[in-house]
Amino acid sequence: MSQATTARPARRRRSGSFVGTYGLLVLAVALFVVFAIALPGTFLTRSNLNAILGANSIPALLALGAMIPIATGKFDVSIGYTLGLAHVLMMVLVVRGVHWVLAALLVLLLMTCVGVVNGLLVELGKIDSFVATLGTGSVLYAITGAITNGARVVPGSTGLPDWFTDLYDSTFFGIPVSAWYVAIAALVLWVVLERTPLGRYFYVLGSNQRAADLIGLPTRRYSVYAFATCSFLVGCAGVLLASQQQIGNPSVGSEYMLPAFVAALLGSTVIKPGRPNSAGTIVAVVTLAIGLAGIGQLGANFWVNPLFNGVTLLIAVGLAGWSARRKLMAGVAANKAVDATPPPGATGLRTPDDQLRDTTGAHASATPVISPDDPAGPTA
């Protein structure tokens, strides 16, 4: 076989790896260039770019929160209702005279407790995460309605404290301060997931919970940690939403859920294909933000946004499945290559024991190798 023939599959693998890793980032750049050319007077302006960053800071925090249970193989579909309760509760406390710092701390503590309850229902109650968090989401929505009696929470004649409204309205180095919150949260999650044992345990739990149990990981505890961290980030988004809207709307929150899951799932197909990661989630949020902003400025109808999110979600799920299958096939191919390589000093003659192992499939290389320190999780 010629060298040119053997080089072609290698080039295809490299190009496929590049597209899988950075394809969405390239798409974001391409969309930005297209809309900048098509809308030079409105899209490519500082005010518009800052508006895009500010408007998408809350969906970005939600997406980062939703990403964490997904990394452990679970889903938290209560994030929209948790967001609604957090922002209404924040407004109620501030309007009633509680200092906004104390109110924010109380909201974050309560939302973290919501995440702990979700984790306990899933791990101790043995309820599917989708069903459990859907149920708690309905309860949270009922609590939100009971607090507000179905009405909006409006500040009095004195208004809201300036420091509280500046949480969203202010800028830092010319960039909305809310975008800096997202950057800090993404950086912290990247360090935790990629550089600490806790992140590795999350990925092991998400890839194979049975294997995690076999090696002695306290899977219940780490699952609760994942749900609690998710709800904490959602609580942060709720405080920021209250500062943005400056009124308490009991019906807000549910419309944020779909974009958050779209970004979290789409982000798992890039940068670190096959597993949720904060860098990929941010790339997905930026891509969706550019696309929606450009479409809106081109004069699209109101129904285009949910259509765009729904189609993107289907694409994200499909790409996530394709990436997982591609990774699995690569691992199988690597194992076959190892099996086909004779050990040093081998004569090439096959013994009856070799034939028996071939028949039963009892290759030593097929034994699962599981290590908590392996960031990729257990492999076969």
Tab-separated table of C-alpha atoms in Angstrom:
chain	number	residue	atom	x	y	z
A	1	MET	CA	0.000	0.000	0.000
A	2	SER	CA	1.430	3.378	-1.006
A	3	GLN	CA	2.205	6.142	1.458
A	4	ALA	CA	-0.356	8.419	-0.244
A	5	THR	CA	-3.065	5.789	0.305
A	6	THR	CA	-2.229	5.399	4.007
A	7	ALA	CA	-1.956	9.167	4.516
A	8	ARG	CA	-5.490	9.884	3.310
A	9	PRO	CA	-7.294	8.244	6.276
A	10	ALA	CA	-4.951	10.068	8.660
A	11	ARG	CA	-5.789	13.410	7.017
A	12	ARG	CA	-9.501	12.626	7.210
A	13	ARG	CA	-9.170	11.804	10.905
A	14	ARG	CA	-7.306	15.041	11.566
A	15	SER	CA	-9.842	17.117	9.624
A	16	GLY	CA	-12.734	15.373	11.369
A	17	SER	CA	-11.111	16.004	14.727
A	18	PHE	CA	-10.668	19.706	13.908
A	19	VAL	CA	-14.275	20.085	12.766
A	20	GLY	CA	-15.564	18.296	15.871
A	21	THR	CA	-13.399	20.365	18.202
A	22	TYR	CA	-13.559	23.840	16.673
A	23	GLY	CA	-16.361	23.678	14.090
A	24	LEU	CA	-18.858	25.601	16.230
A	25	LEU	CA	-16.287	28.303	16.952
A	26	VAL	CA	-15.644	28.667	13.223
A	27	LEU	CA	-19.410	28.905	12.679
A	28	ALA	CA	-19.654	31.685	15.287
A	29	VAL	CA	-16.937	33.673	13.522
A	30	ALA	CA	-18.591	33.079	10.137
A	31	LEU	CA	-21.984	34.253	11.420
A	32	PHE	CA	-20.399	37.353	12.936
A	33	VAL	CA	-18.707	38.221	9.633
A	34	VAL	CA	-21.895	37.630	7.623
A	35	PHE	CA	-24.063	39.821	9.861
A	36	ALA	CA	-21.362	42.488	10.103
A	37	ILE	CA	-21.319	42.720	6.303
A	38	ALA	CA	-25.105	42.558	5.951
A	39	LEU	CA	-25.804	45.030	8.784
A	40	PRO	CA	-22.772	47.338	9.004
A	41	GLY	CA	-24.684	50.241	10.513
A	42	THR	CA	-26.369	48.367	13.365
A	43	PHE	CA	-24.701	45.011	14.056
A	44	LEU	CA	-21.063	46.073	14.136
A	45	THR	CA	-21.432	48.758	16.799
A	46	ARG	CA	-20.170	48.868	20.366
A	47	SER	CA	-23.637	49.408	21.807
A	48	ASN	CA	-25.021	46.404	19.931
A	49	LEU	CA	-22.161	44.128	20.969
A	50	ASN	CA	-22.541	45.199	24.608
A	51	ALA	CA	-26.286	44.628	24.365
A	52	ILE	CA	-25.663	41.082	23.072
A	53	LEU	CA	-23.223	40.360	25.896
A	54	GLY	CA	-25.524	41.757	28.576
A	55	ALA	CA	-28.707	40.131	27.299
A	56	ASN	CA	-27.093	36.682	27.124
A	57	SER	CA	-25.343	36.706	30.491
A	58	ILE	CA	-28.330	35.166	32.273
A	59	PRO	CA	-28.827	32.350	29.693
A	60	ALA	CA	-25.070	31.719	29.880
A	61	LEU	CA	-25.163	31.269	33.675
A	62	LEU	CA	-28.132	28.926	33.310
A	63	ALA	CA	-26.340	26.922	30.623
A	64	LEU	CA	-23.251	26.578	32.830
A	65	GLY	CA	-25.494	25.399	35.653
A	66	ALA	CA	-27.366	22.890	33.488
A	67	MET	CA	-24.035	21.556	32.192
A	68	ILE	CA	-22.949	20.197	35.591
A	69	PRO	CA	-25.697	17.567	36.130
A	70	ILE	CA	-25.357	16.634	32.448
A	71	ALA	CA	-21.679	15.885	33.116
A	72	THR	CA	-22.811	13.323	35.719
A	73	GLY	CA	-25.405	11.797	33.400
A	74	LYS	CA	-28.392	13.602	34.937
A	75	PHE	CA	-30.768	16.410	33.930
A	76	ASP	CA	-32.167	19.266	35.994
A	77	VAL	CA	-35.258	20.552	34.195
A	78	SER	CA	-36.293	22.656	37.195
A	79	ILE	CA	-33.789	25.414	36.385
A	80	GLY	CA	-36.406	27.664	34.776
A	81	TYR	CA	-38.714	27.523	37.804
A	82	THR	CA	-35.745	27.884	40.162
A	83	LEU	CA	-34.773	31.027	38.283
A	84	GLY	CA	-38.314	32.402	38.607
A	85	LEU	CA	-38.435	31.767	42.347
A	86	ALA	CA	-34.959	33.216	42.916
A	87	HIS	CA	-35.639	36.478	41.134
A	88	VAL	CA	-39.100	36.957	42.714
A	89	LEU	CA	-37.785	36.174	46.179
A	90	MET	CA	-34.926	38.614	45.673
A	91	MET	CA	-37.344	41.378	44.703
A	92	VAL	CA	-39.680	40.659	47.637
A	93	LEU	CA	-36.850	40.845	50.160
A	94	VAL	CA	-35.359	44.047	48.724
A	95	VAL	CA	-38.754	45.765	48.461
A	96	ARG	CA	-39.501	44.887	52.100
A	97	GLY	CA	-36.353	46.618	53.276
A	98	VAL	CA	-33.835	43.777	53.565
A	99	HIS	CA	-30.350	44.880	52.550
A	100	TRP	CA	-29.681	43.620	49.040
A	101	VAL	CA	-26.444	41.835	50.014
A	102	LEU	CA	-28.199	39.892	52.784
A	103	ALA	CA	-31.133	39.215	50.452
A	104	ALA	CA	-28.781	37.845	47.776
A	105	LEU	CA	-27.041	35.568	50.287
A	106	LEU	CA	-30.399	34.227	51.504
A	107	VAL	CA	-31.560	33.573	47.944
A	108	LEU	CA	-28.335	31.749	47.054
A	109	LEU	CA	-28.554	29.639	50.210
A	110	LEU	CA	-32.179	28.676	49.561
A	111	MET	CA	-31.548	27.847	45.910
A	112	THR	CA	-28.580	25.679	46.866
A	113	CYS	CA	-30.907	23.814	49.254
A	114	VAL	CA	-33.267	23.269	46.311
A	115	GLY	CA	-30.410	21.593	44.452
A	116	VAL	CA	-29.647	19.402	47.457
A	117	VAL	CA	-33.293	18.290	47.557
A	118	ASN	CA	-33.142	17.456	43.846
A	119	GLY	CA	-30.023	15.370	44.381
A	120	LEU	CA	-31.513	13.504	47.331
A	121	LEU	CA	-34.691	12.726	45.402
A	122	VAL	CA	-32.632	11.290	42.554
A	123	GLU	CA	-30.100	9.347	44.644
A	124	LEU	CA	-32.015	8.331	47.768
A	125	GLY	CA	-35.503	8.298	46.289
A	126	LYS	CA	-34.240	6.500	43.155
A	127	ILE	CA	-36.383	8.750	40.964
A	128	ASP	CA	-35.316	9.481	37.419
A	129	SER	CA	-33.657	12.909	37.333
A	130	PHE	CA	-35.991	14.194	34.627
A	131	VAL	CA	-39.098	13.194	36.580
A	132	ALA	CA	-37.765	14.329	39.961
A	133	THR	CA	-36.697	17.792	38.809
A	134	LEU	CA	-39.879	18.231	36.800
A	135	GLY	CA	-41.836	17.605	39.988
A	136	THR	CA	-39.739	19.973	42.106
A	137	GLY	CA	-40.015	22.573	39.332
A	138	SER	CA	-43.802	22.455	39.566
A	139	VAL	CA	-43.593	22.846	43.351
A	140	LEU	CA	-41.255	25.839	42.966
A	141	TYR	CA	-43.638	27.434	40.482
A	142	ALA	CA	-46.481	27.010	42.972
A	143	ILE	CA	-44.368	28.592	45.739
A	144	THR	CA	-43.574	31.525	43.447
A	145	GLY	CA	-47.277	32.047	42.780
A	146	ALA	CA	-48.091	31.831	46.495
A	147	ILE	CA	-45.461	34.442	47.376
A	148	THR	CA	-46.683	36.937	44.788
A	149	ASN	CA	-50.365	35.906	44.687
A	150	GLY	CA	-49.983	35.919	40.912
A	151	ALA	CA	-49.125	39.639	40.807
A	152	ARG	CA	-45.901	41.403	39.954
A	153	VAL	CA	-43.603	42.674	42.686
A	154	VAL	CA	-43.094	46.397	42.059
A	155	PRO	CA	-40.698	48.582	44.079
A	156	GLY	CA	-42.100	51.537	46.004
A	157	SER	CA	-41.678	55.213	45.281
A	158	THR	CA	-38.116	55.183	46.642
A	159	GLY	CA	-37.075	52.677	43.996
A	160	LEU	CA	-34.299	50.121	44.359
A	161	PRO	CA	-30.810	50.676	45.804
A	162	ASP	CA	-28.292	51.885	43.223
A	163	TRP	CA	-25.772	49.226	44.183
A	164	PHE	CA	-28.367	46.570	43.474
A	165	THR	CA	-29.314	47.888	40.035
A	166	ASP	CA	-25.630	48.359	39.192
A	167	LEU	CA	-25.171	44.593	39.454
A	168	TYR	CA	-26.479	44.432	35.895
A	169	ASP	CA	-26.389	47.976	34.516
A	170	SER	CA	-22.744	48.893	35.178
A	171	THR	CA	-19.725	48.254	32.962
A	172	PHE	CA	-16.106	47.300	33.632
A	173	PHE	CA	-13.470	48.318	31.083
A	174	GLY	CA	-16.298	49.164	28.700
A	175	ILE	CA	-17.812	45.668	28.906
A	176	PRO	CA	-21.062	44.894	30.772
A	177	VAL	CA	-20.240	43.681	34.242
A	178	SER	CA	-22.682	40.777	33.829
A	179	ALA	CA	-20.424	39.384	31.089
A	180	TRP	CA	-17.551	39.384	33.581
A	181	TYR	CA	-19.647	37.303	35.970
A	182	VAL	CA	-20.099	34.714	33.244
A	183	ALA	CA	-16.391	34.712	32.417
A	184	ILE	CA	-15.462	34.154	36.072
A	185	ALA	CA	-18.013	31.353	36.486
A	186	ALA	CA	-16.833	29.643	33.285
A	187	LEU	CA	-13.179	29.883	34.359
A	188	VAL	CA	-13.886	28.450	37.803
A	189	LEU	CA	-15.885	25.565	36.326
A	190	TRP	CA	-13.152	24.870	33.782
A	191	VAL	CA	-10.557	24.598	36.552
A	192	VAL	CA	-12.824	22.404	38.691
A	193	LEU	CA	-13.870	20.047	35.891
A	194	GLU	CA	-10.549	19.783	34.084
A	195	ARG	CA	-7.963	20.159	36.845
A	196	THR	CA	-9.404	18.735	40.071
A	197	PRO	CA	-10.387	15.245	41.253
A	198	LEU	CA	-13.962	16.462	41.773
A	199	GLY	CA	-14.337	17.183	38.061
A	200	ARG	CA	-12.843	13.821	37.142
A	201	TYR	CA	-15.266	12.083	39.484
A	202	PHE	CA	-18.156	13.925	37.812
A	203	TYR	CA	-17.049	12.653	34.401
A	204	VAL	CA	-16.526	9.099	35.679
A	205	LEU	CA	-20.007	9.181	37.206
A	206	GLY	CA	-21.499	10.451	33.955
A	207	SER	CA	-19.756	7.944	31.713
A	208	ASN	CA	-20.392	4.796	33.772
A	209	GLN	CA	-22.086	4.947	37.173
A	210	ARG	CA	-21.690	1.195	37.725
A	211	ALA	CA	-17.957	1.482	37.190
A	212	ALA	CA	-17.861	4.440	39.574
A	213	ASP	CA	-19.586	2.285	42.221
A	214	LEU	CA	-17.139	-0.566	41.636
A	215	ILE	CA	-14.085	1.598	42.276
A	216	GLY	CA	-15.612	2.941	45.469
A	217	LEU	CA	-16.647	6.464	44.478
A	218	PRO	CA	-19.376	7.936	46.716
A	219	THR	CA	-21.640	8.480	43.725
A	220	ARG	CA	-24.610	9.704	45.751
A	221	ARG	CA	-22.580	12.479	47.346
A	222	TYR	CA	-21.128	13.701	44.052
A	223	SER	CA	-24.528	13.633	42.380
A	224	VAL	CA	-25.903	15.856	45.167
A	225	TYR	CA	-22.895	18.163	44.716
A	226	ALA	CA	-23.711	18.484	41.021
A	227	PHE	CA	-27.358	19.413	41.587
A	228	ALA	CA	-26.454	21.838	44.398
A	229	THR	CA	-23.864	23.622	42.239
A	230	CYS	CA	-26.355	23.853	39.390
A	231	SER	CA	-28.989	25.468	41.619
A	232	PHE	CA	-26.404	27.832	43.110
A	233	LEU	CA	-25.560	29.145	39.629
A	234	VAL	CA	-29.262	29.421	38.818
A	235	GLY	CA	-29.672	31.443	42.022
A	236	CYS	CA	-26.897	33.779	40.850
A	237	ALA	CA	-28.761	34.171	37.563
A	238	GLY	CA	-31.967	34.916	39.510
A	239	VAL	CA	-30.306	37.712	41.493
A	240	LEU	CA	-28.941	39.138	38.239
A	241	LEU	CA	-32.368	38.857	36.586
A	242	ALA	CA	-33.962	40.815	39.441
A	243	SER	CA	-31.345	43.536	38.999
A	244	GLN	CA	-32.022	43.590	35.254
A	245	GLN	CA	-35.825	43.663	35.266
A	246	GLN	CA	-36.241	45.576	38.548
A	247	ILE	CA	-39.680	44.001	39.033
A	248	GLY	CA	-40.700	40.548	40.171
A	249	ASN	CA	-42.591	38.634	37.491
A	250	PRO	CA	-43.883	35.217	38.701
A	251	SER	CA	-44.252	33.881	35.157
A	252	VAL	CA	-40.696	34.580	34.042
A	253	GLY	CA	-38.129	31.823	34.066
A	254	SER	CA	-39.545	28.958	32.022
A	255	GLU	CA	-38.619	30.586	28.707
A	256	TYR	CA	-34.957	30.504	29.735
A	257	MET	CA	-34.868	26.720	30.130
A	258	LEU	CA	-34.756	25.709	26.449
A	259	PRO	CA	-31.883	28.061	25.450
A	260	ALA	CA	-29.911	26.876	28.491
A	261	PHE	CA	-30.190	23.215	27.531
A	262	VAL	CA	-29.489	24.002	23.871
A	263	ALA	CA	-26.225	25.707	24.853
A	264	ALA	CA	-25.222	23.017	27.373
A	265	LEU	CA	-25.830	20.132	24.940
A	266	LEU	CA	-24.352	21.930	21.952
A	267	GLY	CA	-21.324	22.861	24.039
A	268	SER	CA	-20.641	19.178	24.769
A	269	THR	CA	-19.887	18.634	21.068
A	270	VAL	CA	-16.999	21.139	20.832
A	271	ILE	CA	-13.649	21.922	22.500
A	272	LYS	CA	-13.893	18.651	24.465
A	273	PRO	CA	-16.157	16.644	22.133
A	274	GLY	CA	-18.179	13.971	23.866
A	275	ARG	CA	-18.412	15.550	27.294
A	276	PRO	CA	-19.908	18.743	28.729
A	277	ASN	CA	-17.352	21.486	29.315
A	278	SER	CA	-17.524	25.153	30.227
A	279	ALA	CA	-15.479	26.415	27.260
A	280	GLY	CA	-17.727	24.624	24.789
A	281	THR	CA	-20.826	25.905	26.579
A	282	ILE	CA	-19.616	29.500	26.277
A	283	VAL	CA	-18.854	28.981	22.576
A	284	ALA	CA	-22.389	27.619	22.108
A	285	VAL	CA	-23.927	30.588	23.953
A	286	VAL	CA	-21.952	33.050	21.828
A	287	THR	CA	-22.936	31.265	18.603
A	288	LEU	CA	-26.625	31.274	19.525
A	289	ALA	CA	-26.446	34.903	20.655
A	290	ILE	CA	-24.875	36.046	17.383
A	291	GLY	CA	-27.370	34.063	15.324
A	292	LEU	CA	-30.431	35.314	17.194
A	293	ALA	CA	-29.229	38.924	17.254
A	294	GLY	CA	-28.495	38.921	13.533
A	295	ILE	CA	-31.796	37.271	12.655
A	296	GLY	CA	-33.674	39.756	14.826
A	297	GLN	CA	-32.019	42.762	13.195
A	298	LEU	CA	-32.866	41.383	9.767
A	299	GLY	CA	-36.536	41.727	10.714
A	300	ALA	CA	-37.489	38.130	11.464
A	301	ASN	CA	-40.883	37.413	13.016
A	302	PHE	CA	-41.271	36.673	16.737
A	303	TRP	CA	-41.714	32.929	16.140
A	304	VAL	CA	-38.277	32.581	14.552
A	305	ASN	CA	-36.511	32.593	17.951
A	306	PRO	CA	-38.232	29.469	19.359
A	307	LEU	CA	-37.892	27.812	15.948
A	308	PHE	CA	-34.170	28.568	15.937
A	309	ASN	CA	-33.743	27.222	19.479
A	310	GLY	CA	-35.760	24.069	18.786
A	311	VAL	CA	-33.913	23.196	15.583
A	312	THR	CA	-30.579	23.924	17.242
A	313	LEU	CA	-31.497	21.642	20.159
A	314	LEU	CA	-32.212	18.773	17.755
A	315	ILE	CA	-28.915	19.410	15.988
A	316	ALA	CA	-27.109	19.577	19.342
A	317	VAL	CA	-28.521	16.241	20.511
A	318	GLY	CA	-27.673	14.646	17.165
A	319	LEU	CA	-24.120	15.989	17.231
A	320	ALA	CA	-23.663	14.873	20.847
A	321	GLY	CA	-24.723	11.328	19.912
A	322	TRP	CA	-22.486	11.340	16.835
A	323	SER	CA	-19.528	12.554	18.880
A	324	ALA	CA	-20.057	9.840	21.509
A	325	ARG	CA	-20.290	7.123	18.829
A	326	ARG	CA	-17.191	8.457	17.093
A	327	LYS	CA	-15.257	8.400	20.355
A	328	LEU	CA	-16.429	4.846	21.074
A	329	MET	CA	-15.428	3.640	17.605
A	330	ALA	CA	-11.999	5.226	18.004
A	331	GLY	CA	-11.534	3.367	21.284
A	332	VAL	CA	-12.597	0.059	19.736
A	333	ALA	CA	-10.203	0.593	16.828
A	334	ALA	CA	-7.379	1.340	19.254
A	335	ASN	CA	-8.098	-1.846	21.206
A	336	LYS	CA	-8.096	-3.890	18.008
A	337	ALA	CA	-4.765	-2.399	17.028
A	338	VAL	CA	-3.307	-3.341	20.415
A	339	ASP	CA	-4.708	-6.876	20.146
A	340	ALA	CA	-3.233	-7.290	16.659
A	341	THR	CA	0.278	-6.255	17.761
A	342	PRO	CA	2.360	-9.320	18.747
A	343	PRO	CA	4.402	-9.009	21.940
A	344	PRO	CA	8.205	-8.705	21.694
A	345	GLY	CA	9.792	-12.044	20.889
A	346	ALA	CA	6.575	-13.586	19.625
A	347	THR	CA	7.021	-16.233	16.937
A	348	GLY	CA	3.694	-15.583	15.261
A	349	LEU	CA	2.518	-19.151	15.948
A	350	ARG	CA	-0.853	-19.344	17.642
A	351	THR	CA	-1.352	-21.757	20.523
A	352	PRO	CA	-4.631	-23.449	21.478
A	353	ASP	CA	-4.929	-20.998	24.374
A	354	ASP	CA	-4.770	-18.115	21.876
A	355	GLN	CA	-7.529	-19.671	19.775
A	356	LEU	CA	-9.657	-20.245	22.868
A	357	ARG	CA	-9.287	-16.588	23.882
A	358	ASP	CA	-10.287	-15.513	20.371
A	359	THR	CA	-13.371	-17.686	20.527
A	360	THR	CA	-14.538	-16.480	23.937
A	361	GLY	CA	-13.479	-12.877	23.428
A	362	ALA	CA	-11.435	-12.985	26.633
A	363	HIS	CA	-8.722	-10.605	25.540
A	364	ALA	CA	-6.758	-9.018	28.321
A	365	SER	CA	-6.969	-5.675	26.567
A	366	ALA	CA	-10.766	-5.768	26.727
A	367	THR	CA	-10.724	-5.556	30.519
A	368	PRO	CA	-12.131	-2.190	31.638
A	369	VAL	CA	-9.494	0.178	32.927
A	370	ILE	CA	-11.056	2.614	35.372
A	371	SER	CA	-9.210	5.363	37.179
A	372	PRO	CA	-10.614	8.392	38.985
A	373	ASP	CA	-7.580	10.375	37.850
A	374	ASP	CA	-8.389	9.805	34.185
A	375	PRO	CA	-10.181	12.969	32.983
A	376	ALA	CA	-11.783	11.029	30.145
A	377	GLY	CA	-13.472	8.672	32.564
A	378	PRO	CA	-13.520	4.854	32.321
A	379	THR	CA	-12.633	3.366	29.000
A	380	ALA	CA	-12.980	-0.091	27.658
